[in-house]
Short mmCIF file of N, CA and C in Angstrom, two decimals:
data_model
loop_
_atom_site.label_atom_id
_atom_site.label_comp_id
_atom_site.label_asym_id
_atom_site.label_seq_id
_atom_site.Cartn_x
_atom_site.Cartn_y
_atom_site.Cartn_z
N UNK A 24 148.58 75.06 165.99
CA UNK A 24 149.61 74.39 165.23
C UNK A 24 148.99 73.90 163.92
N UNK A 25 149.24 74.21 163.26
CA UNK A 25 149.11 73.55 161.80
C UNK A 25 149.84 72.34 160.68
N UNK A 26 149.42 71.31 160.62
CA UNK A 26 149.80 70.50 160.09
C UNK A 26 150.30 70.61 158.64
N UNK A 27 150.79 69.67 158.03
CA UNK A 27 151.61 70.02 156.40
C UNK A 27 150.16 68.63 156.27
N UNK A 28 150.27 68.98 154.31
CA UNK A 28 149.28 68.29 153.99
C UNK A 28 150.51 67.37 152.85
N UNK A 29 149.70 66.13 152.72
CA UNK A 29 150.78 65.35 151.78
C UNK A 29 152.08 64.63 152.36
N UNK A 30 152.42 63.92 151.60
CA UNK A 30 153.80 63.31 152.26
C UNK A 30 155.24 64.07 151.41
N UNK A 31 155.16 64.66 150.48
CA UNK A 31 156.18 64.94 149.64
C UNK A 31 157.11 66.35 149.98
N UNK A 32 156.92 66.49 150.87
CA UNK A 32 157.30 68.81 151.08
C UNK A 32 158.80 68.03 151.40
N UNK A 33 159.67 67.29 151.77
CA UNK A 33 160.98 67.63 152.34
C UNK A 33 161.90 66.22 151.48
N UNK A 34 161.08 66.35 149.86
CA UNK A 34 161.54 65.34 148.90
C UNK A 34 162.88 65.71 148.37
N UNK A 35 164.39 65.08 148.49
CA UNK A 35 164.98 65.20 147.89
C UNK A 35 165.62 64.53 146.64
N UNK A 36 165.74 64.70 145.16
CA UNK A 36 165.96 63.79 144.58
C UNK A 36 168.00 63.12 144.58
N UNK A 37 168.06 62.05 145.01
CA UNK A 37 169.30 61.63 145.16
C UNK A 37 170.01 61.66 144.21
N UNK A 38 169.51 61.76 142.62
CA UNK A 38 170.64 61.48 141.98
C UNK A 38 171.22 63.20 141.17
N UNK A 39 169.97 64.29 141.59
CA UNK A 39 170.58 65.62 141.49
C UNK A 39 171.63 65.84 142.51
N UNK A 40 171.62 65.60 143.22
CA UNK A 40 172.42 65.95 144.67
C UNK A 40 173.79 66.04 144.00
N UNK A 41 174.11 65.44 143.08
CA UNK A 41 175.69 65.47 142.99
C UNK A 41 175.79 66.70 142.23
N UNK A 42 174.74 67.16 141.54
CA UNK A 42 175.29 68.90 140.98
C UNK A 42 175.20 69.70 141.63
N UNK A 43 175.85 70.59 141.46
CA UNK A 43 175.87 72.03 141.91
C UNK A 43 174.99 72.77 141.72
N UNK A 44 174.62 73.68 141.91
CA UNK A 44 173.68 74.88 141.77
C UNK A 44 173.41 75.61 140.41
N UNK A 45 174.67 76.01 139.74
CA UNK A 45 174.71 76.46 138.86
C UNK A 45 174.57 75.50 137.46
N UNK A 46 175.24 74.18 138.15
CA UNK A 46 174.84 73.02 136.56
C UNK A 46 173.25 72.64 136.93
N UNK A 47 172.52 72.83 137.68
CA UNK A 47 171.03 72.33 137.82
C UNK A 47 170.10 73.96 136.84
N UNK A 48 171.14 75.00 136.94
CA UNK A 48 170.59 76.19 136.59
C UNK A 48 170.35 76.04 135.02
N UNK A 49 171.49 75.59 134.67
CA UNK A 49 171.89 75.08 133.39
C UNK A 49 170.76 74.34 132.61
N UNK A 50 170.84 73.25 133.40
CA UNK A 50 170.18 71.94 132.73
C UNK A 50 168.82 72.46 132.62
N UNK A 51 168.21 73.09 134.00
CA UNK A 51 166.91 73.95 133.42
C UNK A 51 166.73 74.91 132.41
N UNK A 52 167.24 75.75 132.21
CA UNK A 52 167.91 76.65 131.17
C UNK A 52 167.56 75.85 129.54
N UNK A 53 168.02 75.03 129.62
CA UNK A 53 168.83 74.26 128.45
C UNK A 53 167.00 73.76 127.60
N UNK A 54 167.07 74.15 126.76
CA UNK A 54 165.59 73.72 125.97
C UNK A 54 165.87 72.47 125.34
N UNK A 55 167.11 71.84 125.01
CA UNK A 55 166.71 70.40 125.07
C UNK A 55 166.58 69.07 126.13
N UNK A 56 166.47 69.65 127.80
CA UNK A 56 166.06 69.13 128.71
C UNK A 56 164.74 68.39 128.60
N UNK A 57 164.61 67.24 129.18
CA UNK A 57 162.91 66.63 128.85
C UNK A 57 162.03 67.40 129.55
N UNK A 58 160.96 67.59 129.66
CA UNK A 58 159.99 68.51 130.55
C UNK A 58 160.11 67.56 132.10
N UNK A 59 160.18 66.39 132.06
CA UNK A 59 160.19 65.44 133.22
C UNK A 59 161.29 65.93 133.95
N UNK A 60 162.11 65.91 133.32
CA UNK A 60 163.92 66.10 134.44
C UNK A 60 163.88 67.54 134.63
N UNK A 61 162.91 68.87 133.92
CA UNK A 61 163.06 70.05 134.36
C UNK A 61 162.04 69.80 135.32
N UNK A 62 160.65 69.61 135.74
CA UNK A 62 160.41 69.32 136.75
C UNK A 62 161.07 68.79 137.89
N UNK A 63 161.95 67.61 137.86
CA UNK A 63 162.25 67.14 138.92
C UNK A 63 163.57 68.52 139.42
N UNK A 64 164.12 69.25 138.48
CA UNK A 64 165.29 70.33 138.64
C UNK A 64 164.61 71.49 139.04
N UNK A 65 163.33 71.61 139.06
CA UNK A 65 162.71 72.35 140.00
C UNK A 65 162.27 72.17 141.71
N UNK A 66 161.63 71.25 141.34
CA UNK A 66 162.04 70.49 142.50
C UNK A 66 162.94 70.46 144.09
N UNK A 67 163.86 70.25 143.29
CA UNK A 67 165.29 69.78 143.87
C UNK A 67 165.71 71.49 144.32
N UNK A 68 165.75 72.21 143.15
CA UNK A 68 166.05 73.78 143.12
C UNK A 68 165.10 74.29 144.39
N UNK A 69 163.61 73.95 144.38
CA UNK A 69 163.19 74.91 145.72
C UNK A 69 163.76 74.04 147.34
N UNK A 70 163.72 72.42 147.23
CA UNK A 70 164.44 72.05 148.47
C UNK A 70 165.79 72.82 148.84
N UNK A 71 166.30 73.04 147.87
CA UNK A 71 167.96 73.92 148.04
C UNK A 71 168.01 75.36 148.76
N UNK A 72 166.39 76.20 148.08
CA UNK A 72 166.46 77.45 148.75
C UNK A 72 166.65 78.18 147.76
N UNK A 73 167.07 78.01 146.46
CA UNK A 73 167.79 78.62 145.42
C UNK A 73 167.01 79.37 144.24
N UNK A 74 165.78 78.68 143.91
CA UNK A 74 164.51 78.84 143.56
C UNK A 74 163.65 80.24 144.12
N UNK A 75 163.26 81.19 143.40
CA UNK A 75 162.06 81.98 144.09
C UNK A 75 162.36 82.95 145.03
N UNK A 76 163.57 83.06 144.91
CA UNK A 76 164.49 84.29 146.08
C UNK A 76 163.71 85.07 146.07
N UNK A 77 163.52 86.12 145.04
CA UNK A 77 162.71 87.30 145.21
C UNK A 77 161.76 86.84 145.97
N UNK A 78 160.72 86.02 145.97
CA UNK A 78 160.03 86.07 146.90
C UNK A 78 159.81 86.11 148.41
N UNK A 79 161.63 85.59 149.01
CA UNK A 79 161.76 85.33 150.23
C UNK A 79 162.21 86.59 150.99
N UNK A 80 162.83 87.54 149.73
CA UNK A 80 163.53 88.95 150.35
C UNK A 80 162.34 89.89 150.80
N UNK A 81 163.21 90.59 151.65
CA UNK A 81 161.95 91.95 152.24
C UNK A 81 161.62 92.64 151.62
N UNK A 82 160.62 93.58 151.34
CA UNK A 82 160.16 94.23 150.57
C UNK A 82 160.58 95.81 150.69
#
């Protein structure tokens, strides 16, 4: 069995929660976003599943 390292892997941020998928796509997108809030919209984006697809599909 292998343990998780860190306390942070199942962090959700509460006050993204109220967008949708596609306005978080956005706001990352958007080059006048702060670098801080595109981090945290990354974030939030891989807790969702939504983030990094290609990587999860079969080959």
């Amino acid at each position: 069995m292998t343990q998780r390292e860190g306390g942070k892997q199942n962090y959700r941020d509460s006050e993204l929660q109220r967008y949708n998928d596609e306005e978080l796509d956005r706001l990352y997108k958007d080059p006048n976003t702060p670098t801080k809030l595109k981090q945290r919209i990354k974030r939030e984006q891989k807790q969702r599943g939504v983030r990094n697809k290609q990587k999860r599909e079969n080959p």
